[in-house]
Coordinates of C-alpha atoms and ligand atoms in Angstrom, one line a residue:
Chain T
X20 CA -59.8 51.1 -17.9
X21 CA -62.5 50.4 -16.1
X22 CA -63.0 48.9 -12.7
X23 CA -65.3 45.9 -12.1
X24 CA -64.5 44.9 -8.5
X25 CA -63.7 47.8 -6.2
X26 CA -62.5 47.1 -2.6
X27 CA -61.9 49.8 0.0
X28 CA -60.4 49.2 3.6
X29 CA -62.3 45.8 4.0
X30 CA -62.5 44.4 7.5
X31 CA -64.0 40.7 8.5
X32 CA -64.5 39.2 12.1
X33 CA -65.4 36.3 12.8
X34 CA -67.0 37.2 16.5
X35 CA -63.6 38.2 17.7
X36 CA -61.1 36.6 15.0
X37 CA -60.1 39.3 12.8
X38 CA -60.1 37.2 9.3
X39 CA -59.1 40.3 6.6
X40 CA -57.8 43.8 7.6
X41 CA -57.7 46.9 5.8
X42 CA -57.8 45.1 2.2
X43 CA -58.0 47.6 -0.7
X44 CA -57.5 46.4 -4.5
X45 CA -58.7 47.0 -7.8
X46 CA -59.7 44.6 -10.3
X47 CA -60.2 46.4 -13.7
X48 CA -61.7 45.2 -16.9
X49 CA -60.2 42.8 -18.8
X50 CA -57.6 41.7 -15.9
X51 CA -56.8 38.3 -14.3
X52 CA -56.0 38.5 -10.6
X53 CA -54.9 36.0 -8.0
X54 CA -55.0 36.2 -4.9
X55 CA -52.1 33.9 -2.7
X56 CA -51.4 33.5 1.1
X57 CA -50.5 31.3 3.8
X58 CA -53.4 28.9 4.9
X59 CA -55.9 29.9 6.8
X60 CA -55.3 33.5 5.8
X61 CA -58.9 34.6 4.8
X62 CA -58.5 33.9 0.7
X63 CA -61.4 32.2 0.5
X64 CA -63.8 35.0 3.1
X65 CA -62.2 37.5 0.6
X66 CA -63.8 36.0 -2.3
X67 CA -67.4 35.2 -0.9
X68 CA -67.0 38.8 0.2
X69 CA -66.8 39.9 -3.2
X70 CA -69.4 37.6 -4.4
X71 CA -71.5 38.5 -1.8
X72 CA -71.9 35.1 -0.2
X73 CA -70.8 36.7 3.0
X74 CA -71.1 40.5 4.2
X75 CA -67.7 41.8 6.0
X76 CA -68.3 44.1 9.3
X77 CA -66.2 47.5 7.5
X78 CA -65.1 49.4 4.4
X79 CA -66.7 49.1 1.1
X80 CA -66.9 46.6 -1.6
X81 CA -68.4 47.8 -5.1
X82 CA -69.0 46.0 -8.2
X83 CA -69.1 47.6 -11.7
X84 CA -69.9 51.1 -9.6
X85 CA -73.1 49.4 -7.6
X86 CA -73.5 47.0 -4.6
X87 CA -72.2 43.7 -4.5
X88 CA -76.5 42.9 -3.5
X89 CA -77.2 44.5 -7.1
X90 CA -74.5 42.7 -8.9
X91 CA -75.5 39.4 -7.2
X92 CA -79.2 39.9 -8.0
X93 CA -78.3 40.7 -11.8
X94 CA -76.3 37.2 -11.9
X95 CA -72.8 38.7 -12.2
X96 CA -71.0 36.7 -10.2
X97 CA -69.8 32.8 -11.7
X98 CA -68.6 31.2 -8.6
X99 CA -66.3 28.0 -9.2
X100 CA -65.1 26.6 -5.4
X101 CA -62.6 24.8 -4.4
X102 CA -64.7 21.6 -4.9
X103 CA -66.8 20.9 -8.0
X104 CA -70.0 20.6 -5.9
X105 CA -71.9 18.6 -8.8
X106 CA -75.4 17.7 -7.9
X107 CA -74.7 13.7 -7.9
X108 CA -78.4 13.2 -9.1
X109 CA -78.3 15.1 -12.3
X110 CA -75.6 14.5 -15.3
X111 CA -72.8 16.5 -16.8
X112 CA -75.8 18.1 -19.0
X113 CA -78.5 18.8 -16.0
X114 CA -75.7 20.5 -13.9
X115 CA -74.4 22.4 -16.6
X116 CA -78.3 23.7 -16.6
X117 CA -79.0 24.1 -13.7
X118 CA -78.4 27.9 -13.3
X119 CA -80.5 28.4 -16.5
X120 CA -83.6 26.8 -15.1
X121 CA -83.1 29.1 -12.2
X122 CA -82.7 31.6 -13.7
X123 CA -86.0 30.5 -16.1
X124 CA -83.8 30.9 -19.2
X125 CA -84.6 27.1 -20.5
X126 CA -84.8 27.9 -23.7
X127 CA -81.0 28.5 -23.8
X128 CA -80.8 25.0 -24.6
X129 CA -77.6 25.8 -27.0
X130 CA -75.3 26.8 -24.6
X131 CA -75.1 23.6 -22.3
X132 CA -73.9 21.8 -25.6
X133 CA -71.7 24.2 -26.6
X134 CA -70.1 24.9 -23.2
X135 CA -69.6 20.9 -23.0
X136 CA -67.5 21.1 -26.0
X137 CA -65.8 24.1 -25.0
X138 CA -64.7 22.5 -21.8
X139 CA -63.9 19.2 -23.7
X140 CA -66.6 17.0 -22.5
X141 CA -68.9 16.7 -25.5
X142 CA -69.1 12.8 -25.1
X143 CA -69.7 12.7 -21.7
X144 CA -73.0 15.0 -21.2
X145 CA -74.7 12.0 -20.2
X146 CA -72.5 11.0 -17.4
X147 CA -73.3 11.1 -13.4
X148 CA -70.4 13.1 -11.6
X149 CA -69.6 10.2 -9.8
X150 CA -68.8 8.5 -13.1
X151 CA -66.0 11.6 -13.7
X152 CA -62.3 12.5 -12.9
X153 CA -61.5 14.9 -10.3
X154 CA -59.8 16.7 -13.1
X155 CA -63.4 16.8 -15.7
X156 CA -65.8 17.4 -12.6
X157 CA -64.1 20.6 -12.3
X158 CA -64.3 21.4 -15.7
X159 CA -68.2 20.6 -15.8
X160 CA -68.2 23.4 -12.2
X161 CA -66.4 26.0 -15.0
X162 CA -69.2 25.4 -17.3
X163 CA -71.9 25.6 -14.9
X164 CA -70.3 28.9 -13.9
X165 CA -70.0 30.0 -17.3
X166 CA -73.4 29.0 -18.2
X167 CA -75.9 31.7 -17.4
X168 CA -72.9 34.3 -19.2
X169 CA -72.0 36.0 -16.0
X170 CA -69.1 38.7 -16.5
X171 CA -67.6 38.3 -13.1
X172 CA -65.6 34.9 -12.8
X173 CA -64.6 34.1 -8.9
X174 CA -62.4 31.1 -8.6
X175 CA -61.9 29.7 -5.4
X176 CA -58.6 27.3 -5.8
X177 CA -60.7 25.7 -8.4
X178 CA -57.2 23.3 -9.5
X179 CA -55.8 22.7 -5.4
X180 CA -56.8 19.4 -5.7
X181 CA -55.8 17.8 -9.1
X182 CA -52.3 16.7 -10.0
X183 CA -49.8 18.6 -11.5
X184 CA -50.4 17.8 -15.0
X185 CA -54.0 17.9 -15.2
X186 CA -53.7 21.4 -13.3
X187 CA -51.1 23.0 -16.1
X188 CA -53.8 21.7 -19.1
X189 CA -56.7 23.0 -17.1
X190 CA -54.6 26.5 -16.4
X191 CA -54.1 26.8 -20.2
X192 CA -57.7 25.9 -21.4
X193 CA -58.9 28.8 -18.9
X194 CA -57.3 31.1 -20.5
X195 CA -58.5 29.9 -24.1
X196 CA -61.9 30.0 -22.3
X197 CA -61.7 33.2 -21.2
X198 CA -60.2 34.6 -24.8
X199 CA -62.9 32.3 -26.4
X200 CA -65.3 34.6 -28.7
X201 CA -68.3 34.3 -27.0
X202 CA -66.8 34.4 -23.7
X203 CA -69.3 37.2 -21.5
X204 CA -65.7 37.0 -18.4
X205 CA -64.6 40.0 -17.8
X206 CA -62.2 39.8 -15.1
X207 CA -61.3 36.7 -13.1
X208 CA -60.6 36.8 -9.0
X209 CA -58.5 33.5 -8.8
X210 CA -57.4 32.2 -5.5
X211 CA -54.7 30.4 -5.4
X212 CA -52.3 27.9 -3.0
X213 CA -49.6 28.0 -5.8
X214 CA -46.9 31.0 -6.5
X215 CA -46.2 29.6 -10.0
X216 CA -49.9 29.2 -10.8
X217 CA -50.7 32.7 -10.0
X218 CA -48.0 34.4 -11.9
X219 CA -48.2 32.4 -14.5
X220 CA -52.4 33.2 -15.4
X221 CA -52.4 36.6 -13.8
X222 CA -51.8 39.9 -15.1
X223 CA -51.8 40.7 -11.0
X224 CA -51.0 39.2 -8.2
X225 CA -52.4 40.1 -4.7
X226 CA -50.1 38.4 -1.6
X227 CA -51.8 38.3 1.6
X228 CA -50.1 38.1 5.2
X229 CA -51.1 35.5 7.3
X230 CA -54.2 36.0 9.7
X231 CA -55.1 38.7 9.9
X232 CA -54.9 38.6 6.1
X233 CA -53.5 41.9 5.0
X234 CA -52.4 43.5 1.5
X235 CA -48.7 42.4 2.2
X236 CA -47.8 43.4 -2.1
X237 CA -49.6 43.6 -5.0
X238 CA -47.3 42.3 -7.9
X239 CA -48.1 43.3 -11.5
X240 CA -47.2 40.6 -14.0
X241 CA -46.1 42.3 -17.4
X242 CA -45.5 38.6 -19.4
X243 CA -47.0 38.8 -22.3
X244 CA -50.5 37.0 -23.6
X245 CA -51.3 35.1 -24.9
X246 CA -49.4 32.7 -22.3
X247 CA -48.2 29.5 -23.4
X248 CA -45.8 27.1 -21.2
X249 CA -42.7 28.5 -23.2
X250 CA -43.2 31.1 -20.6
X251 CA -42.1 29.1 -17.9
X252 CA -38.6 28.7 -18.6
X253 CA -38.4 32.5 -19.6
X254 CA -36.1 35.0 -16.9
X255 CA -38.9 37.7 -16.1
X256 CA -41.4 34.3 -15.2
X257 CA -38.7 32.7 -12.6
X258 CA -38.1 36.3 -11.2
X259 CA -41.7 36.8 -10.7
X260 CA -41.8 33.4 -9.3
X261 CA -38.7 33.9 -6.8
X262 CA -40.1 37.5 -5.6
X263 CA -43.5 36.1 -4.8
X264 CA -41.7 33.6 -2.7
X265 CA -39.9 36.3 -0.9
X266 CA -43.0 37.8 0.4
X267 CA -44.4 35.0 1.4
X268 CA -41.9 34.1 3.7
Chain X
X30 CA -62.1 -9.9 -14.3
X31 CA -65.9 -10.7 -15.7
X32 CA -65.7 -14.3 -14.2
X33 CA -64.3 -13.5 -11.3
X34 CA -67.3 -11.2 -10.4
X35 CA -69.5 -13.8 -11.1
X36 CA -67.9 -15.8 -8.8
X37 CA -67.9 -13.6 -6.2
X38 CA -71.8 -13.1 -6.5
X39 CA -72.0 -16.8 -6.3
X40 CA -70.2 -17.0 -3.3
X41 CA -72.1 -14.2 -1.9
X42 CA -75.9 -16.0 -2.4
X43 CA -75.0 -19.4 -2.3
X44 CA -73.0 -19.1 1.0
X45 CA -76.7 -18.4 3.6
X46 CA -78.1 -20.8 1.6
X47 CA -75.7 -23.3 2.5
X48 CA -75.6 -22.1 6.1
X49 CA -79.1 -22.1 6.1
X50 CA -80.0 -25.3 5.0
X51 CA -77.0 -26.8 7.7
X52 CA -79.1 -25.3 10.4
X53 CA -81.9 -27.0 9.3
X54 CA -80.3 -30.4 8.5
X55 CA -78.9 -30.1 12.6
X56 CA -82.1 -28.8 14.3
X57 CA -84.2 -31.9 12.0
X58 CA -81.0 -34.2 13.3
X59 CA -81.5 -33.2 16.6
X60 CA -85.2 -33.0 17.6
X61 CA -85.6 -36.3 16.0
X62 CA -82.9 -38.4 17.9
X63 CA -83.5 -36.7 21.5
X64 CA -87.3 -37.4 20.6
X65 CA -88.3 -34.0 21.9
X66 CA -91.9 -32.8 22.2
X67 CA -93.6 -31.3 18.9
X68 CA -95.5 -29.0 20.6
X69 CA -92.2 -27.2 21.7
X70 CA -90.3 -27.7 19.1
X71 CA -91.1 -29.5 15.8
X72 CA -89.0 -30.6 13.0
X73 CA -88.6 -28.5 10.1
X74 CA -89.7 -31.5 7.7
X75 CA -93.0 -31.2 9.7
X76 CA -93.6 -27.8 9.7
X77 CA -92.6 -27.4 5.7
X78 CA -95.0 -29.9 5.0
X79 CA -97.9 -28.0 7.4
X80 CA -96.6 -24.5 5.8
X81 CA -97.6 -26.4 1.9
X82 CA -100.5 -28.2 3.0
X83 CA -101.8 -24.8 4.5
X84 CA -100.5 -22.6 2.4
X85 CA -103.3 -21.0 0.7
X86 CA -104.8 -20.4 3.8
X87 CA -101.5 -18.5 5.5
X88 CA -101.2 -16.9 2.2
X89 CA -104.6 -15.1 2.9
X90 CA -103.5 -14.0 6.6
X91 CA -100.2 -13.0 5.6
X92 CA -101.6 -10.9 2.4
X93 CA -104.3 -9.2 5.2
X94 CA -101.3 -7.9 7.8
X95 CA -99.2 -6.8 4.7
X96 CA -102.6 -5.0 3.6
X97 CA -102.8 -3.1 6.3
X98 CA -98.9 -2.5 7.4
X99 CA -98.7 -1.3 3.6
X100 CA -101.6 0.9 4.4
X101 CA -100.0 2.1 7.7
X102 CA -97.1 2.5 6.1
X103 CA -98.1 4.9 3.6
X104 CA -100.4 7.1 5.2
X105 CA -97.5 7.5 8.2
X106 CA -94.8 8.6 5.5
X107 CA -96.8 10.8 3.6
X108 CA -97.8 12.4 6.9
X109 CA -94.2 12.2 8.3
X110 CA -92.8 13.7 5.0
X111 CA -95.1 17.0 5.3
X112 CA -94.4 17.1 8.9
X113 CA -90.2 17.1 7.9
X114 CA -90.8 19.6 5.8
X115 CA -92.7 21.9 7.7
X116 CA -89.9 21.3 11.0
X117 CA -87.6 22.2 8.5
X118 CA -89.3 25.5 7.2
X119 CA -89.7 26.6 10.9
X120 CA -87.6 25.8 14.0
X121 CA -89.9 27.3 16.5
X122 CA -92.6 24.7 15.5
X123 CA -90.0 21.9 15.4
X124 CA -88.9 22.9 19.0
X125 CA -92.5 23.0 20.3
X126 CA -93.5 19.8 18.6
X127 CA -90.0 18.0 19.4
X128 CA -90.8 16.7 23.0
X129 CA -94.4 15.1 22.1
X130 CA -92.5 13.4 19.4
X131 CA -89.6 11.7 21.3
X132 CA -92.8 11.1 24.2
X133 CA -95.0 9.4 21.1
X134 CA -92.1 7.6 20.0
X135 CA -90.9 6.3 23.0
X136 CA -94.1 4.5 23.8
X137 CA -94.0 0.9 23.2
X138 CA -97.0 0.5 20.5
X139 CA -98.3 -2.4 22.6
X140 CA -99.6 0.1 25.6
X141 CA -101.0 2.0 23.0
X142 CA -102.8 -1.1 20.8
X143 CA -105.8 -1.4 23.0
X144 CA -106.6 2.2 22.5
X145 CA -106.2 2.2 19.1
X146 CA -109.0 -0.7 19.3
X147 CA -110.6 1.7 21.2
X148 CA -111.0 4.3 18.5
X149 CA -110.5 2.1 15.1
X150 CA -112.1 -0.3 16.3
X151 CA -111.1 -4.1 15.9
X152 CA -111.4 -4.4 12.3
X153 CA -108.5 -3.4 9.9
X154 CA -108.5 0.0 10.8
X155 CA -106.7 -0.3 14.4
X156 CA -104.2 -2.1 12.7
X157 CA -103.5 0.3 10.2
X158 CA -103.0 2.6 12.8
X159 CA -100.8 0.5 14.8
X160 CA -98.6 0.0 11.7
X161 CA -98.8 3.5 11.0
X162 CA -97.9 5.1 14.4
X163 CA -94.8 2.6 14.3
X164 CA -93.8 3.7 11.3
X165 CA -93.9 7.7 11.7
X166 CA -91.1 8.1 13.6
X167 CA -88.0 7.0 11.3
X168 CA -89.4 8.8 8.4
X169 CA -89.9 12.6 10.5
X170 CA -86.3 11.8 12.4
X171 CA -84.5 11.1 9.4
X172 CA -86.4 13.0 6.7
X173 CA -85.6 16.3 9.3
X174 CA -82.2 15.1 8.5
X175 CA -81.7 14.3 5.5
X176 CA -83.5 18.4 4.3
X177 CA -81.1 19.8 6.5
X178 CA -77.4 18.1 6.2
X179 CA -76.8 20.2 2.8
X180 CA -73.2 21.1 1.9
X181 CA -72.3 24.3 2.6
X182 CA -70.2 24.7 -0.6
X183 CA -73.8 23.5 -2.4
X184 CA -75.9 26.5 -1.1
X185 CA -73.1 28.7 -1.4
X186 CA -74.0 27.5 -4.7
X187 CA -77.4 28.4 -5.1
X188 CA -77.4 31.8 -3.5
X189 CA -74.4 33.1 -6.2
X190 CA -77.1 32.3 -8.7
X191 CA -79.6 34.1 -6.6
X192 CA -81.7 31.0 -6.1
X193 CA -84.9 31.1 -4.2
X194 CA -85.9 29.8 -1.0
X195 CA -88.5 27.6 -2.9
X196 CA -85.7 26.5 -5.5
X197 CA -83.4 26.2 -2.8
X198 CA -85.6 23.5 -1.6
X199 CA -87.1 21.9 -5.0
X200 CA -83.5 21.3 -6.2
X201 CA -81.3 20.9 -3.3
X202 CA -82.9 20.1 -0.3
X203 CA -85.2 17.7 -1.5
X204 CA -83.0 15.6 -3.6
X205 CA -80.3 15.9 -1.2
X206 CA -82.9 14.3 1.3
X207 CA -83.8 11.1 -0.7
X208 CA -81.0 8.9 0.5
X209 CA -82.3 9.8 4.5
X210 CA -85.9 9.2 3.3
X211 CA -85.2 5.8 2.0
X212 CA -83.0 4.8 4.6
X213 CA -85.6 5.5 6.8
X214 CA -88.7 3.9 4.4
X215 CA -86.4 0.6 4.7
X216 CA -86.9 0.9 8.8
X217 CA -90.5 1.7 8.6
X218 CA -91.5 -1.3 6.2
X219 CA -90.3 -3.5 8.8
X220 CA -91.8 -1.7 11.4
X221 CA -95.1 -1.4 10.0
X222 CA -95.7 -5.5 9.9
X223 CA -94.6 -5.5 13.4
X224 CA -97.3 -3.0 13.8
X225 CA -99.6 -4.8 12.6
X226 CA -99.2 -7.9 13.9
X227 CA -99.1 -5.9 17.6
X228 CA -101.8 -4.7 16.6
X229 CA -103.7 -7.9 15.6
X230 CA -102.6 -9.6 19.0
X231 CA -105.3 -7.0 20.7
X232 CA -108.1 -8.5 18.9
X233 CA -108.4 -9.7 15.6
X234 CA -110.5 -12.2 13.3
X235 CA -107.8 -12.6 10.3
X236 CA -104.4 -11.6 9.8
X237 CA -101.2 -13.4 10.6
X238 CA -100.9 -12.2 14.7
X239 CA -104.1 -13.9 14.8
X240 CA -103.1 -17.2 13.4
X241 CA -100.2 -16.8 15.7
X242 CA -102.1 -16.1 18.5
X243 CA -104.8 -18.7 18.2
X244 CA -102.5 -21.0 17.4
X245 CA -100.9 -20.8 21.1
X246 CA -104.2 -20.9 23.1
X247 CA -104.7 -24.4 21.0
X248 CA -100.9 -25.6 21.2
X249 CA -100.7 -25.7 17.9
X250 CA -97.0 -25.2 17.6
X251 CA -96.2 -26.3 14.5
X252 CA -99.2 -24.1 13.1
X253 CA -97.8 -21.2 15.0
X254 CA -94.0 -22.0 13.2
X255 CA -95.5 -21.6 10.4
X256 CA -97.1 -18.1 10.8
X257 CA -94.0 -17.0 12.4
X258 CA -92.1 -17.9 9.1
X259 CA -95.0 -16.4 7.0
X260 CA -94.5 -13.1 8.9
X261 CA -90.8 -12.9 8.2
X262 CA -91.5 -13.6 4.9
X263 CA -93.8 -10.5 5.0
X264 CA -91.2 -8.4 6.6
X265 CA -88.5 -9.4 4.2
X266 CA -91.0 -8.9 1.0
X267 CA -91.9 -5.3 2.2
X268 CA -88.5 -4.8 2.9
X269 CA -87.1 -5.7 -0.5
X270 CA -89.8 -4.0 -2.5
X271 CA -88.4 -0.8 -0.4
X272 CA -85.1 -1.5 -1.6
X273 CA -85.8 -1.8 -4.8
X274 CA -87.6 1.3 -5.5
X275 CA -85.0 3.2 -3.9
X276 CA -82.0 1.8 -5.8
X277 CA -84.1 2.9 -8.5
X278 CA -84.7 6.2 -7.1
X279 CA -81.4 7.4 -5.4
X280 CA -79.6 5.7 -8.2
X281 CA -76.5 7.9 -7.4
X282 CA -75.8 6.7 -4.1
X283 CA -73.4 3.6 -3.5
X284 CA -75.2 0.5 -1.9
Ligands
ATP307 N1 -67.9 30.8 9.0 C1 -66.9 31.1 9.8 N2 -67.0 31.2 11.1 C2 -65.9 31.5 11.9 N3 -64.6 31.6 11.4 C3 -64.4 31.4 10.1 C4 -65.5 31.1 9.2 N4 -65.0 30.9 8.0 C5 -63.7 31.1 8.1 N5 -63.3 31.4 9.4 C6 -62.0 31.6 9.8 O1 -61.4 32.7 9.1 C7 -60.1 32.4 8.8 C8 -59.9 32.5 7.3 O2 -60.6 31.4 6.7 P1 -60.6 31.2 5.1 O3 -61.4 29.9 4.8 O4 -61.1 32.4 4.4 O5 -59.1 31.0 4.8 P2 -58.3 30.5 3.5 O6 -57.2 31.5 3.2 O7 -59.3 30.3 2.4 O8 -57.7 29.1 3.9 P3 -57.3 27.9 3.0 O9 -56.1 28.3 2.2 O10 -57.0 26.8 3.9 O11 -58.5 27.6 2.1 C9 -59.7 31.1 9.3 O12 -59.0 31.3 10.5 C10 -61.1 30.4 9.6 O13 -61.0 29.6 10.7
MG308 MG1 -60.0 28.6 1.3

């Protein structure tokens, strides 16, 4: 298998606030991964660590056997944050290509369209963000991200802030996403508030202490895929559920 | 739910008018049963009638001050908008340039008009300046502002597509910095006709501060209401066509 994101004995400060401390994972091809822990633990300096947003003062981070600078500059990385962080002044359509005419690839002018209907907002492309849902603003942030056909998909809580039931459909379509045919993910980093959320997506879940934000467990998740809710009310999900918990107390 | 808008929009415009014309029905009321002096205070009937008898005449004034405000008022922003941008590309020139700003800014344009006749001259072109050095300052404060309050998330953003500085600014900062400009272009039209008009008291042969200011050496008060209203109206017209263009423009942010 191979490995796509690669950390080794990470440390971040903040001046003297030691955010992460001594974090080593793997995430390998193919592979969903949350990351879960206590607020304010460092989940989301983890991620812009990976992504290269922000450098960390120790260890080593390596993506797809280079620099995190290399895989950045290549356009690896699809970031999705916590919030959608639409451009108000463009529509569902412009936003969506927005990393295209970055990136100069305008004549990709299929892939806005068909990422639209993929995320289930083919009637809508026309549409200011302020005219959206919490719940479809956040689908139009996964399309952006997926846009430009990255093959590193970071997450940052990208469902904290919607309601139960728009969060479980959202969850599901990910994963159709992801499994979709022309789908260029790889692996997904997922941070997540919620125990249930991250064992039910994940084929691995990475618990972090509370500041300093250490490895506490890495939990593997051996349910089967393709998930579907059934899963929820099977044994091996609650026991998942219920040992996450543990640690996290 | 339709009508009840409609209503409501009703409400909203008829309710100054009504106010309005009350005012106007008390102060006529007034000044004509305490018989007070005209040339202190005239009755609106009187000065309504003088504003239509003289109308094409004020008209012509009030078109020369909104001439060169407008003027002012353009040159200033386009100025003001380079000079944002180039405070926000470097801070060391911002912080060298910052103090003669706030010093510029924080002198009343009527100690500087008689210089500006000085170097303009007393035609049109001291005005312009006048309206233009009044109307500098809001536009470099706020435009300053408005390129640099950018979410945090949003450049996060734009460096994981390794955006560059140049795109950074074309399709973040600029945008993101309408709202502040407008805000500011709304100050600055007002401004500018005060400008002028300062600028006209200094010495002028046309223009609406003139009117107003010949009018008082010949007690002509009821002429002098009249400019007075004629340069609100000015004000107000900049002022709207301002608003107008930017609802237009920043069409995404609630009013
Ligand atoms: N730019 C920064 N400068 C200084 N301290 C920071 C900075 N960013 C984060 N921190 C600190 O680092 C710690 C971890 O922050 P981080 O945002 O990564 O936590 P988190 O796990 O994502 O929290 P949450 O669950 O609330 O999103 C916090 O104590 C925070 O105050
Ligand atoms: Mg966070």
């Amino acid at each position: 298998m191979k490995t796509i994101i690669s950390l080794k004995n990470v440390e971040k400060y903040f001046n003297s606030l030691h955010a992460l401390k001594n974090i080593t994972f793997d995430v390998n091809e193919g592979e969903f991964v949350s990351i879960i822990g206590p607020s304010g633990c460092g989940k989301t300096t983890l991620l812009k660590i990976i992504g290269g947003l922000t450098n960390f003062s120790k260890g080593s981070v390596t993506i797809e056997s280079g620099s995190v600078e290399s895989a950045l500059q290549g356009r690896k990385f699809g970031f999705v944050f916590q919030k959608p962080v639409l451009l108000p002044w463009r529509n569902v359509l412009e936003n969506i290509q927005l990393p295209l005419e970055i990136l100069d690839r305008r004549n990709a002018s299929e892939i806005p369209s068909k990422l639209l209907k993929i995320v289930g907002l083919e009637k809508f492309e026309n549409f200011y963000p302020n005219e959206l849902s919490g719940g479809m603003q956040q689908r139009v942030s996964i399309a952006r991200a997926l846009s430009f056909g990255p093959s590193i998909l970071l997450m940052d809580e990208p469902f904290g802030s919607l309601d139960e039931i728009t969060r479980d459909r959202l969850n599901l379509e990910l994963l159709r996403i992801w499994r979709e045919e022309s789908s260029t993910i790889s692996s997904i980093t997922f941070v997540t508030h919620s125990v249930p959320e991250s064992v039910f997506m994940s084929d691995k879940v990475i618990v972090l202490s509370a500041r300093p934000g250490a490895v506490q467990q890495i939990v593997d998740i051996d349910l089967p895929r393709p998930r579907t809710s059934e899963i929820k009310y099977s044994k091996k999900y609650l026991e998942l559920v219920q040992c996450i918990r543990k640690i996290l107390k | 739910m339709y009508k009840k808008n409609i209503k409501i929009k009703l409400k909203r415009t008829l309710t100054p008018v009504f106010v309005s014309l009350g005012v106007l029905v008390i102060w006529e009321f007034i000044v004509s049963i305490t018989n007070y002096p005209e040339y202190l205070l005239p009755r609106p009937i009187v000065i309504f009638s003088a504003l239509i008898a003289n109308f094409n005449s004020l008209l012509y004034h009030t078109g020369i001050t909104l001439f060169e405000a407008m003027v002012g008022f353009v040159i200033a922003n386009i100025l003001a908008f380079f000079i944002a941008v180039i405070f926000t590309h470097s801070k060391t020139i911002e912080a060298g340039f910052h103090p003669f700003v706030i010093a510029l800014q924080t002198t009343p344009i009527i100690a500087m008009a008689p210089l500006l006749v000085l170097w303009f001259g007393s035609d049109i072109g001291s005005k312009i300046a006048a309206a233009a050095l009044v109307s500098f300052f809001p536009t470099i404060v706020n435009g300053v502002k408005g390129l640099e309050t950018i979410d945090e998330e949003a450049l996060d953003l734009f460096k994981s597509f390794s955006a560059t500085r140049r795109q950074i600014f074309a399709k973040l900062r600029l945008p993101n910095s309408l709202p502040f400009f407008f805000q500011a272009l709304k100050t600055s039209a007002a401004l500018s006709v005060i400008g002028a008009i300062v600028g006209e008291f200094v010495g002028a042969n046309r223009g609406i501060g003139y009117i107003i200011l010949t009018s008082t050496y010949h007690m002509e008060t009821v002429k002098m209401f009249t400019a007075i209203i004629m340069s609100a109206v000015a004000g107000m017209l900049f002022f709207g066509i301002v608003s107008i263009i930017e609802k237009k423009i920043v069409f995404w942010q609630k009013f």
